[in-house]
CSV table of C-alpha atoms and ligand atoms in Angstrom, one decimal:
chain,number,residue,atom,x,y,z
A,1,MET,CA,-79.5,-3.5,163.6
A,2,ASN,CA,-76.5,-1.6,162.4
A,3,VAL,CA,-78.7,1.4,161.7
A,4,TYR,CA,-80.0,1.2,165.3
A,5,ASP,CA,-76.4,0.9,166.7
A,6,SER,CA,-75.2,3.8,164.6
A,7,ASN,CA,-78.0,6.0,166.0
A,8,ARG,CA,-77.1,4.9,169.5
A,9,ILE,CA,-73.4,5.8,168.9
A,10,LYS,CA,-74.5,9.2,167.6
A,11,ASP,CA,-76.8,9.7,170.7
A,12,LEU,CA,-73.9,8.8,173.1
A,13,PHE,CA,-71.8,11.6,171.6
A,14,GLU,CA,-74.4,14.4,171.4
A,15,PRO,CA,-74.3,15.2,175.1
A,16,LYS,CA,-70.5,15.5,174.8
A,17,GLY,CA,-71.0,18.4,172.3
A,18,TYR,CA,-70.7,16.4,169.0
A,19,SER,CA,-73.1,16.7,166.1
A,20,GLN,CA,-73.3,14.9,162.8
A,21,THR,CA,-71.5,16.3,159.8
A,22,SER,CA,-72.4,15.8,156.2
A,23,LYS,CA,-68.8,15.8,155.0
A,24,VAL,CA,-66.5,13.2,156.5
A,25,GLU,CA,-63.4,15.6,156.3
A,26,ASP,CA,-65.2,18.1,158.5
A,27,ALA,CA,-65.4,15.5,161.3
A,28,ASP,CA,-63.4,15.4,164.6
A,29,LEU,CA,-64.5,11.8,165.1
A,30,VAL,CA,-65.2,9.3,162.4
A,31,VAL,CA,-66.9,6.0,163.3
A,32,LEU,CA,-67.1,3.2,160.7
A,33,ASN,CA,-69.9,0.9,161.9
A,34,THR,CA,-69.3,-2.4,160.1
A,35,CYS,CA,-71.1,-5.6,159.1
A,36,HIS,CA,-69.2,-9.0,158.8
A,37,ILE,CA,-72.0,-11.2,157.5
A,38,ARG,CA,-70.5,-11.8,154.0
A,39,GLU,CA,-67.1,-12.0,152.4
A,40,LYS,CA,-65.0,-8.9,151.7
A,41,ALA,CA,-66.5,-7.0,154.6
A,42,ALA,CA,-63.1,-6.5,156.2
A,43,GLU,CA,-61.4,-5.6,152.9
A,44,LYS,CA,-64.1,-3.0,152.3
A,45,VAL,CA,-63.4,-1.5,155.8
A,46,TYR,CA,-59.6,-1.2,155.0
A,47,SER,CA,-60.3,0.4,151.7
A,48,ASP,CA,-62.8,2.8,153.4
A,49,ILE,CA,-60.1,3.7,155.9
A,50,GLY,CA,-57.7,4.5,153.1
A,51,ARG,CA,-60.3,6.7,151.4
A,52,ILE,CA,-61.1,8.6,154.6
A,53,GLU,CA,-57.4,9.2,155.3
A,54,LYS,CA,-56.9,10.6,151.8
A,55,LYS,CA,-59.8,13.0,152.2
A,56,PHE,CA,-58.4,14.3,155.5
A,57,SER,CA,-54.9,14.7,154.2
A,58,LYS,CA,-56.1,16.5,151.1
A,59,ASN,CA,-57.7,19.0,153.5
A,60,LYS,CA,-54.5,19.0,155.6
A,61,LYS,CA,-56.5,18.0,158.7
A,62,HIS,CA,-54.8,15.4,160.9
A,63,ASP,CA,-56.3,15.8,164.4
A,64,TYR,CA,-59.3,13.6,163.9
A,65,LYS,CA,-60.1,10.3,165.7
A,66,LEU,CA,-60.9,7.2,163.7
A,67,VAL,CA,-63.0,4.4,165.1
A,68,VAL,CA,-63.9,1.0,163.7
A,69,ALA,CA,-67.1,-0.4,165.3
A,70,GLY,CA,-69.4,-3.3,164.6
A,71,CYS,CA,-68.8,-6.9,163.7
A,72,VAL,CA,-65.7,-6.5,161.6
A,73,ALA,CA,-64.2,-4.8,164.7
A,74,GLN,CA,-65.2,-7.8,166.8
A,75,ALA,CA,-63.9,-10.3,164.3
A,76,GLU,CA,-60.6,-8.6,163.4
A,77,GLY,CA,-59.8,-7.1,166.8
A,78,ILE,CA,-56.2,-6.0,167.3
A,79,GLU,CA,-55.3,-7.0,163.8
A,80,ILE,CA,-57.0,-3.8,162.6
A,81,LYS,CA,-54.2,-1.7,164.2
A,82,ASN,CA,-51.6,-3.8,162.4
A,83,ARG,CA,-53.2,-3.3,159.0
A,84,ALA,CA,-54.4,0.3,159.6
A,85,PRO,CA,-52.2,2.1,162.1
A,86,ARG,CA,-54.2,5.3,161.7
A,87,VAL,CA,-57.2,3.7,163.5
A,88,ASP,CA,-57.5,5.1,167.1
A,89,TYR,CA,-60.1,2.8,168.6
A,90,VAL,CA,-61.8,-0.5,167.9
A,91,VAL,CA,-65.2,-1.3,169.5
A,92,GLY,CA,-67.4,-4.4,169.1
A,93,PRO,CA,-71.2,-4.4,168.8
A,94,GLN,CA,-71.8,-5.3,172.5
A,95,SER,CA,-69.4,-2.8,174.0
A,96,TYR,CA,-69.6,0.5,172.0
A,97,GLN,CA,-71.1,2.2,175.1
A,98,ASN,CA,-67.4,2.4,176.3
A,99,LEU,CA,-66.4,4.6,173.4
A,100,PRO,CA,-66.9,8.1,174.9
A,101,GLU,CA,-64.9,7.1,177.9
A,102,MET,CA,-62.1,5.5,175.9
A,103,ILE,CA,-61.8,8.7,173.9
A,104,ASN,CA,-62.0,10.9,177.0
A,105,LYS,CA,-59.3,8.9,178.8
A,106,ASN,CA,-57.3,8.1,175.6
A,107,LYS,CA,-56.1,4.9,177.3
A,108,GLU,CA,-57.7,1.8,176.0
A,109,PHE,CA,-57.5,1.0,172.3
A,110,ILE,CA,-59.9,-1.9,172.1
A,111,SER,CA,-63.2,-2.9,173.7
A,112,ASP,CA,-64.6,-6.2,172.5
A,113,ASP,CA,-66.3,-7.8,175.5
A,114,PHE,CA,-69.9,-9.1,175.3
A,115,LEU,CA,-71.6,-6.7,177.7
A,116,GLN,CA,-75.1,-6.7,176.3
A,117,ASN,CA,-76.8,-6.1,179.6
A,118,GLU,CA,-74.5,-3.2,180.6
A,119,LYS,CA,-74.7,-1.8,177.1
A,120,PHE,CA,-78.4,-1.2,177.1
A,121,LYS,CA,-78.3,0.4,180.6
A,122,SER,CA,-75.7,2.9,179.4
A,123,LEU,CA,-77.3,3.9,176.1
A,124,ILE,CA,-79.2,7.1,175.2
A,125,PHE,CA,-82.3,6.8,173.1
A,126,LYS,CA,-83.2,9.8,170.9
A,127,SER,CA,-85.5,9.2,168.0
A,128,SER,CA,-83.8,9.3,164.6
A,129,ASN,CA,-87.0,9.5,162.7
A,130,ILE,CA,-90.4,11.2,163.0
A,131,VAL,CA,-92.8,8.4,162.3
A,132,SER,CA,-91.2,5.0,162.6
A,133,GLU,CA,-88.3,3.7,164.8
A,134,PHE,CA,-86.2,0.6,165.2
A,135,ILE,CA,-85.8,-1.0,168.6
A,136,SER,CA,-83.4,-3.7,169.4
A,137,ILE,CA,-85.1,-6.2,171.7
A,138,GLN,CA,-83.0,-9.3,171.3
A,139,GLU,CA,-79.4,-9.7,170.2
A,140,GLY,CA,-76.9,-12.5,169.5
A,141,CYS,CA,-77.6,-16.1,168.6
A,142,ASP,CA,-77.1,-19.6,170.0
A,143,LYS,CA,-78.1,-21.5,166.9
A,144,PHE,CA,-74.8,-21.8,165.2
A,145,CYS,CA,-75.9,-22.3,161.6
A,146,SER,CA,-72.7,-23.6,159.9
A,147,PHE,CA,-72.3,-20.7,157.5
A,148,CYS,CA,-73.0,-17.8,159.9
A,149,VAL,CA,-70.7,-15.5,161.9
A,150,VAL,CA,-73.4,-13.9,164.1
A,151,PRO,CA,-72.9,-16.2,167.2
A,152,TYR,CA,-69.2,-15.3,167.2
A,153,THR,CA,-69.5,-11.5,166.5
A,154,ARG,CA,-72.7,-10.6,168.4
A,155,GLY,CA,-72.4,-13.2,171.1
A,156,SER,CA,-74.9,-15.5,172.7
A,157,GLU,CA,-78.7,-14.8,172.8
A,158,PHE,CA,-79.8,-12.0,175.0
A,159,SER,CA,-83.3,-10.5,175.5
A,160,ARG,CA,-84.0,-7.1,177.1
A,161,PRO,CA,-86.5,-6.9,179.9
A,162,VAL,CA,-90.0,-5.7,178.8
A,163,LYS,CA,-89.9,-2.6,181.0
A,164,GLU,CA,-86.6,-1.4,179.5
A,165,ILE,CA,-88.0,-1.8,176.0
A,166,LYS,CA,-91.2,0.0,176.9
A,167,ASP,CA,-89.3,2.8,178.6
A,168,GLU,CA,-87.3,3.2,175.3
A,169,ILE,CA,-90.5,3.3,173.3
A,170,LYS,CA,-92.0,5.9,175.7
A,171,GLN,CA,-89.1,8.2,174.8
A,172,TYR,CA,-89.8,7.8,171.1
A,173,ILE,CA,-93.6,8.4,171.6
A,174,ASP,CA,-92.8,11.7,173.2
A,175,GLN,CA,-91.1,12.6,169.9
A,176,GLY,CA,-94.1,11.5,167.8
A,177,ILE,CA,-93.2,8.0,166.8
A,178,GLN,CA,-96.3,5.9,165.6
A,179,GLU,CA,-94.6,2.7,164.4
A,180,VAL,CA,-92.0,0.5,166.1
A,181,ILE,CA,-90.0,-2.2,164.3
A,182,LEU,CA,-88.6,-4.7,166.9
A,183,LEU,CA,-85.3,-6.1,165.9
A,184,GLY,CA,-83.3,-9.2,166.8
A,185,GLN,CA,-81.0,-11.7,165.0
A,186,ASN,CA,-83.7,-14.2,166.1
A,187,VAL,CA,-86.4,-11.8,167.3
A,188,ASN,CA,-89.0,-14.5,167.9
A,189,ALA,CA,-86.6,-16.3,170.3
A,190,TYR,CA,-87.3,-13.3,172.6
A,191,HIS,CA,-87.7,-14.4,176.2
A,192,GLY,CA,-87.2,-11.3,178.3
A,193,GLN,CA,-88.3,-10.6,181.9
A,194,GLY,CA,-91.8,-9.1,182.3
A,195,ASN,CA,-94.2,-9.3,185.2
A,196,ASN,CA,-91.5,-11.2,187.2
A,197,LYS,CA,-91.4,-14.0,184.8
A,198,ASP,CA,-89.9,-15.0,181.4
A,199,VAL,CA,-92.3,-13.8,178.7
A,200,ASP,CA,-92.3,-14.4,174.9
A,201,LEU,CA,-92.6,-12.1,171.9
A,202,ALA,CA,-96.4,-12.4,171.7
A,203,TYR,CA,-96.6,-11.1,175.3
A,204,LEU,CA,-94.2,-8.2,174.5
A,205,LEU,CA,-96.2,-7.3,171.3
A,206,GLU,CA,-99.4,-7.2,173.3
A,207,SER,CA,-97.8,-5.1,176.0
A,208,ILE,CA,-96.5,-2.6,173.4
A,209,SER,CA,-99.8,-2.4,171.6
A,210,GLU,CA,-101.3,-0.9,174.9
A,211,PHE,CA,-99.6,2.4,174.0
A,212,GLU,CA,-102.4,4.3,172.3
A,213,GLN,CA,-99.9,6.4,170.3
A,214,ILE,CA,-98.3,3.3,168.7
A,215,LYS,CA,-100.4,2.4,165.7
A,216,ARG,CA,-98.3,-0.2,164.0
A,217,ILE,CA,-95.8,-2.9,165.2
A,218,ARG,CA,-93.4,-5.0,163.0
A,219,TYR,CA,-90.7,-7.4,164.0
A,220,MET,CA,-87.7,-9.0,162.2
A,221,THR,CA,-85.9,-11.4,161.7
A,222,SER,CA,-87.7,-14.6,162.8
A,223,HIS,CA,-86.4,-18.2,162.9
A,224,PRO,CA,-88.7,-21.1,161.9
A,225,ASN,CA,-87.9,-23.0,165.1
A,226,ASP,CA,-89.1,-20.2,167.3
A,227,MET,CA,-92.4,-19.6,165.5
A,228,SER,CA,-94.7,-20.4,168.4
A,229,ASP,CA,-98.5,-20.8,168.3
A,230,SER,CA,-98.8,-17.7,170.6
A,231,LEU,CA,-96.9,-15.6,168.0
A,232,ILE,CA,-98.9,-17.0,165.1
A,233,ASN,CA,-102.2,-16.2,167.0
A,234,ALA,CA,-100.9,-12.7,167.7
A,235,HIS,CA,-101.2,-12.1,164.0
A,236,VAL,CA,-105.0,-12.6,164.4
A,237,SER,CA,-105.6,-11.1,167.8
A,238,ASN,CA,-103.3,-8.1,167.8
A,239,LYS,CA,-104.7,-5.5,165.5
A,240,LYS,CA,-101.6,-3.3,165.6
A,241,LEU,CA,-99.3,-6.2,164.4
A,242,MET,CA,-98.8,-5.8,160.6
A,243,PRO,CA,-99.6,-8.8,158.4
A,244,PHE,CA,-96.0,-9.3,157.2
A,245,ILE,CA,-93.4,-11.8,158.3
A,246,HIS,CA,-89.7,-12.1,157.4
A,247,LEU,CA,-89.0,-15.8,158.0
A,248,PRO,CA,-85.8,-17.0,156.4
A,249,ILE,CA,-85.5,-20.7,155.3
A,250,GLN,CA,-82.1,-20.4,153.4
A,251,SER,CA,-82.7,-23.6,151.3
A,252,GLY,CA,-85.6,-25.8,150.2
A,253,SER,CA,-83.6,-29.0,150.4
A,254,ASP,CA,-83.4,-31.0,153.7
A,255,ASN,CA,-80.0,-32.3,152.6
A,256,ILE,CA,-78.7,-28.7,152.5
A,257,LEU,CA,-80.6,-27.6,155.6
A,258,LYS,CA,-78.9,-30.4,157.5
A,259,LYS,CA,-75.5,-29.3,156.3
A,260,MET,CA,-76.4,-25.8,157.3
A,261,ASN,CA,-77.2,-27.0,160.8
A,262,ARG,CA,-80.6,-25.2,160.5
A,263,LYS,CA,-82.3,-27.8,162.7
A,264,HIS,CA,-85.6,-27.5,160.7
A,265,THR,CA,-86.9,-29.2,157.6
A,266,ARG,CA,-88.5,-28.0,154.5
A,267,ASN,CA,-91.8,-29.6,155.7
A,268,LYS,CA,-91.6,-27.9,159.1
A,269,TYR,CA,-91.2,-24.5,157.3
A,270,LEU,CA,-94.2,-25.2,155.0
A,271,GLU,CA,-96.3,-26.3,158.0
A,272,ILE,CA,-95.6,-22.9,159.6
A,273,VAL,CA,-96.4,-21.0,156.5
A,274,ASN,CA,-99.7,-23.0,156.1
A,275,LYS,CA,-100.6,-22.3,159.7
A,276,LEU,CA,-99.9,-18.6,159.3
A,277,LYS,CA,-101.9,-18.4,156.1
A,278,SER,CA,-104.8,-20.4,157.6
A,279,LYS,CA,-105.1,-18.0,160.5
A,280,ARG,CA,-104.3,-14.8,158.6
A,281,PRO,CA,-104.9,-15.5,154.9
A,282,ASP,CA,-103.6,-12.2,153.6
A,283,ILE,CA,-100.2,-12.4,155.5
A,284,ALA,CA,-97.3,-11.4,153.3
A,285,MET,CA,-94.3,-13.8,153.4
A,286,SER,CA,-90.7,-12.8,153.1
A,287,SER,CA,-87.5,-14.9,153.4
A,288,ASP,CA,-83.7,-15.2,152.9
A,289,PHE,CA,-82.0,-17.7,150.6
A,290,ILE,CA,-78.4,-18.8,150.4
A,291,VAL,CA,-77.6,-20.2,146.9
A,292,GLY,CA,-74.6,-22.5,146.2
A,293,PHE,CA,-74.0,-23.8,149.7
A,294,PRO,CA,-71.2,-26.4,149.5
A,295,GLY,CA,-72.5,-29.7,148.1
A,296,GLU,CA,-75.7,-28.1,146.7
A,297,SER,CA,-76.7,-30.2,143.7
A,298,ASP,CA,-79.1,-29.3,140.8
A,299,ASP,CA,-81.8,-31.3,142.6
A,300,ASP,CA,-81.2,-29.4,145.9
A,301,PHE,CA,-81.5,-26.1,144.0
A,302,ASP,CA,-84.7,-27.3,142.2
A,303,LEU,CA,-86.2,-28.0,145.6
A,304,THR,CA,-85.5,-24.4,146.7
A,305,MET,CA,-87.1,-23.1,143.4
A,306,ASN,CA,-90.1,-25.4,144.0
A,307,LEU,CA,-90.5,-24.1,147.6
A,308,ILE,CA,-90.5,-20.5,146.3
A,309,LYS,CA,-93.2,-21.4,143.8
A,310,GLU,CA,-95.3,-23.1,146.5
A,311,VAL,CA,-95.1,-20.3,149.1
A,312,GLU,CA,-95.1,-17.2,146.9
A,313,PHE,CA,-93.1,-14.5,148.6
A,314,SER,CA,-94.0,-10.8,148.6
A,315,ILE,CA,-90.3,-10.0,148.8
A,316,ALA,CA,-87.2,-12.0,149.6
A,317,TYR,CA,-83.4,-11.6,149.9
A,318,SER,CA,-81.0,-13.9,148.3
A,319,PHE,CA,-77.2,-14.3,148.6
A,320,MET,CA,-74.5,-16.5,147.1
A,321,PHE,CA,-72.9,-18.6,149.8
A,322,SER,CA,-69.9,-16.7,151.2
A,323,PRO,CA,-67.3,-18.7,153.1
A,324,ARG,CA,-66.7,-17.0,156.5
A,325,PRO,CA,-63.5,-17.8,158.4
A,326,GLY,CA,-64.1,-19.4,161.8
A,327,THR,CA,-67.5,-21.0,160.7
A,328,PRO,CA,-67.8,-24.8,160.1
A,329,ALA,CA,-68.9,-24.3,156.5
A,330,TYR,CA,-65.6,-22.4,155.8
A,331,LYS,CA,-63.8,-25.7,155.6
A,332,LEU,CA,-66.2,-27.3,153.1
A,333,THR,CA,-65.4,-27.4,149.4
A,334,ASP,CA,-67.0,-24.4,147.7
A,335,ILE,CA,-68.9,-25.1,144.5
A,336,ASP,CA,-68.1,-23.6,141.1
A,337,LYS,CA,-68.6,-19.8,141.0
A,338,ASN,CA,-70.4,-19.8,137.6
A,339,ILE,CA,-72.9,-22.4,138.8
A,340,LYS,CA,-73.5,-20.3,141.9
A,341,LYS,CA,-74.0,-17.2,139.8
A,342,ALA,CA,-76.4,-18.9,137.4
A,343,ARG,CA,-78.5,-20.3,140.2
A,344,LEU,CA,-78.6,-17.0,142.0
A,345,SER,CA,-79.8,-15.3,138.8
A,346,ALA,CA,-82.5,-17.8,138.2
A,347,LEU,CA,-83.7,-17.6,141.8
A,348,GLN,CA,-83.7,-13.8,141.8
A,349,SER,CA,-85.7,-13.7,138.6
A,350,LEU,CA,-88.4,-15.9,140.2
A,351,LEU,CA,-88.5,-13.8,143.3
A,352,LYS,CA,-88.7,-10.6,141.3
A,353,GLU,CA,-91.6,-12.0,139.3
A,354,GLN,CA,-93.4,-13.0,142.5
A,355,GLN,CA,-92.8,-9.5,144.0
A,356,LYS,CA,-94.1,-7.9,140.8
A,357,ASN,CA,-97.2,-10.1,140.8
A,358,PHE,CA,-97.8,-9.4,144.4
A,359,ASN,CA,-97.7,-5.7,143.9
A,360,LYS,CA,-99.8,-5.8,140.7
A,361,SER,CA,-102.6,-7.6,142.6
A,362,PHE,CA,-103.3,-4.4,144.5
A,363,VAL,CA,-103.9,-2.1,141.5
A,364,GLY,CA,-107.5,-1.0,141.5
A,365,LYS,CA,-107.8,-1.7,145.3
A,366,GLU,CA,-107.4,0.4,148.4
A,367,LEU,CA,-104.5,-0.1,150.8
A,368,GLU,CA,-103.7,1.4,154.2
A,369,VAL,CA,-100.5,3.3,154.2
A,370,LEU,CA,-98.5,5.1,156.9
A,371,PHE,CA,-96.6,7.9,155.2
A,372,ASP,CA,-93.2,8.5,156.7
A,373,ARG,CA,-91.1,10.6,154.3
A,374,LYS,CA,-90.9,13.1,151.4
A,375,GLY,CA,-90.2,11.6,148.0
A,376,ARG,CA,-87.7,13.0,145.4
A,377,ASN,CA,-90.4,14.8,143.3
A,378,GLN,CA,-92.3,17.9,144.3
A,379,ASN,CA,-95.3,17.2,146.6
A,380,GLN,CA,-94.4,13.5,146.6
A,381,TYR,CA,-94.7,11.4,149.8
A,382,ILE,CA,-93.6,7.9,150.5
A,383,GLY,CA,-95.0,5.4,153.0
A,384,ARG,CA,-95.4,1.7,153.8
A,385,SER,CA,-98.5,-0.4,153.2
A,386,ILE,CA,-99.6,-2.8,155.9
A,387,TYR,CA,-97.7,-5.5,153.8
A,388,ASN,CA,-94.5,-3.5,154.0
A,389,GLN,CA,-94.6,-2.3,150.3
A,390,SER,CA,-93.3,1.1,149.4
A,391,VAL,CA,-96.2,3.3,148.3
A,392,PHE,CA,-95.8,6.8,146.8
A,393,ILE,CA,-98.3,9.5,146.2
A,394,THR,CA,-98.5,13.2,145.1
A,395,SER,CA,-100.3,15.5,147.5
A,396,LYS,CA,-100.4,19.2,148.2
A,397,GLU,CA,-101.1,18.4,151.9
A,398,ASN,CA,-98.2,17.3,154.1
A,399,LEU,CA,-98.9,13.6,154.6
A,400,ILE,CA,-96.0,12.7,156.9
A,401,GLY,CA,-97.3,10.8,159.9
A,402,LYS,CA,-100.7,10.2,158.4
A,403,ILE,CA,-102.3,6.7,158.1
A,404,LEU,CA,-104.6,6.7,155.0
A,405,GLN,CA,-106.6,4.3,153.0
A,406,VAL,CA,-105.4,5.1,149.5
A,407,PRO,CA,-106.5,3.8,146.0
A,408,ILE,CA,-103.6,2.1,144.2
A,409,ILE,CA,-103.4,3.1,140.5
A,410,ARG,CA,-100.1,1.6,139.3
A,411,SER,CA,-97.4,-0.9,140.4
A,412,THR,CA,-93.7,-1.0,139.5
A,413,ASP,CA,-91.3,-3.8,140.2
A,414,PHE,CA,-90.6,-2.6,143.7
A,415,ALA,CA,-93.3,0.0,144.6
A,416,LEU,CA,-96.9,1.1,144.3
A,417,GLU,CA,-98.4,4.4,143.2
A,418,ALA,CA,-101.5,5.8,144.9
A,419,LYS,CA,-104.0,8.2,143.4
A,420,LYS,CA,-103.1,11.9,143.6
A,421,GLN,CA,-104.8,13.7,146.5
B,1,LIG,N1,-81.2,-15.2,162.1
B,1,LIG,C1,-81.7,-15.2,160.8
B,1,LIG,C2,-82.0,-16.6,160.3
B,1,LIG,O1,-81.8,-17.5,161.0
B,1,LIG,O2,-82.4,-16.8,159.2
B,1,LIG,C3,-80.8,-14.5,159.8
B,1,LIG,C4,-79.8,-13.5,160.2
B,1,LIG,S1,-78.4,-13.2,159.2
B,1,LIG,C5,-77.8,-11.9,160.1
B,1,LIG,C6,-79.1,-12.5,157.7
B,1,LIG,C7,-78.9,-13.3,156.5
B,1,LIG,O3,-77.6,-13.3,155.9
B,1,LIG,C8,-79.2,-14.8,156.6
B,1,LIG,O4,-80.6,-15.1,156.6
B,1,LIG,C9,-78.5,-15.4,155.4
B,1,LIG,O5,-79.3,-15.6,154.3
B,1,LIG,C10,-77.4,-14.4,155.1
B,1,LIG,N2,-76.1,-15.0,155.4
B,1,LIG,C11,-75.5,-15.2,156.6
B,1,LIG,N3,-74.3,-15.8,156.5
B,1,LIG,C12,-74.1,-15.9,155.2
B,1,LIG,C13,-73.0,-16.5,154.4
B,1,LIG,N4,-71.9,-17.0,155.0
B,1,LIG,N5,-73.1,-16.5,153.0
B,1,LIG,C14,-74.2,-15.9,152.4
B,1,LIG,N6,-75.3,-15.4,153.1
B,1,LIG,C15,-75.2,-15.4,154.5
B,2,LIG,FE1,-76.9,-16.8,161.9
B,2,LIG,FE2,-79.6,-16.7,162.0
B,2,LIG,FE3,-78.3,-19.1,162.0
B,2,LIG,FE4,-78.2,-17.5,164.2
B,2,LIG,S1,-80.0,-18.5,163.3
B,2,LIG,S2,-76.5,-18.6,163.3
B,2,LIG,S3,-78.2,-15.5,163.2
B,2,LIG,S4,-78.4,-17.5,160.4
């Protein structure tokens, strides 16, 4: 979502005569778009500011504007000015549309209201890619997991109307986009206006698939409690919807899930996975895990490891619990750092093994791949399989934008190689 927001900030400034630079010290305007999800985010921003200031002063250039945007801006607010006086403007993730005017008028210093509705109406949408594009359809969260800053930094749940989303997609189609990746902190909680009523994600997916030029649709990130039957069935009926789902569980222990205020159980998650697999047996599963949440015992951790063995993930992301100020879990007693580290390492080895095995199972078979960029080597192209794996190939012909059925000859830990064309 930060990539999406950064592109929108860039698009807001292009009509004002700005263009992107490759060297920070050449810039007239520097925007640091920040994430606050885990610890040290704010510290990293302050050290980046220092690094940027040094680069400019080395070049004896002092007339640049420095902006801190994103969730660190939202969380730190005015405090940023106290710690980094060189910062000119601070804008939160739901009010960055105000930035051009703030700079133009040079009056306000901070904009941190939750103006989701206004924001999308003021944005400009230019494609940043040639094949595949992110589209933010839902923002914010009302779920208040005890470890998470999102409800405080991105605000409450907001869904964009269907027409607005489709109008944005039309602009990307005009520029040749063939794949859309729908984004939301809880994308499957989507409940926007369409056809004069509240509609769900399955409806939106169906409506988007009516665009002939759109060949593939993906969405992320989903919450187990919003995994409706209509969405599960869309994975059978909607041929453009890719057989991959990112569905975080965080922990395999009900005891920890309760402390996390996740409001779902291990069994509920497994039921959803079984339902998905019974309807679409080849669906690739992905998840997020937090290791070392306060109070996590060896038994709790074993339950998480067992769940991973039971589900078998094609890929998954895992993090050590990071206490975030302002969240309920911040006050809980953190567990020993070495225990956390050892558990994370064991969990990541298991996930890596599963990813390796998943990729290996395609060697000798054909896979459908959408090629979207050039690789590092000569005549090399990289794309994504229907299961979201990275696939590379050598070809004399330009394959960018092509959807091909390719024979897989080799797998690495994180990617697949297809037969030379
Ligand atoms: N809405 C999604 C869900 O409910 O699973 C997750 C969105 S969150 C922006 C992305 C991931 O960051 C989470 O799934 C979680 O694993 C991780 N995360 C969030 N807060 C964290 C914390 N305090 N410590 C460690 N990881 C955290
Ligand atoms: Fe954060 Fe996701 Fe929980 Fe919302 S549902 S509070 S975004 S982890």
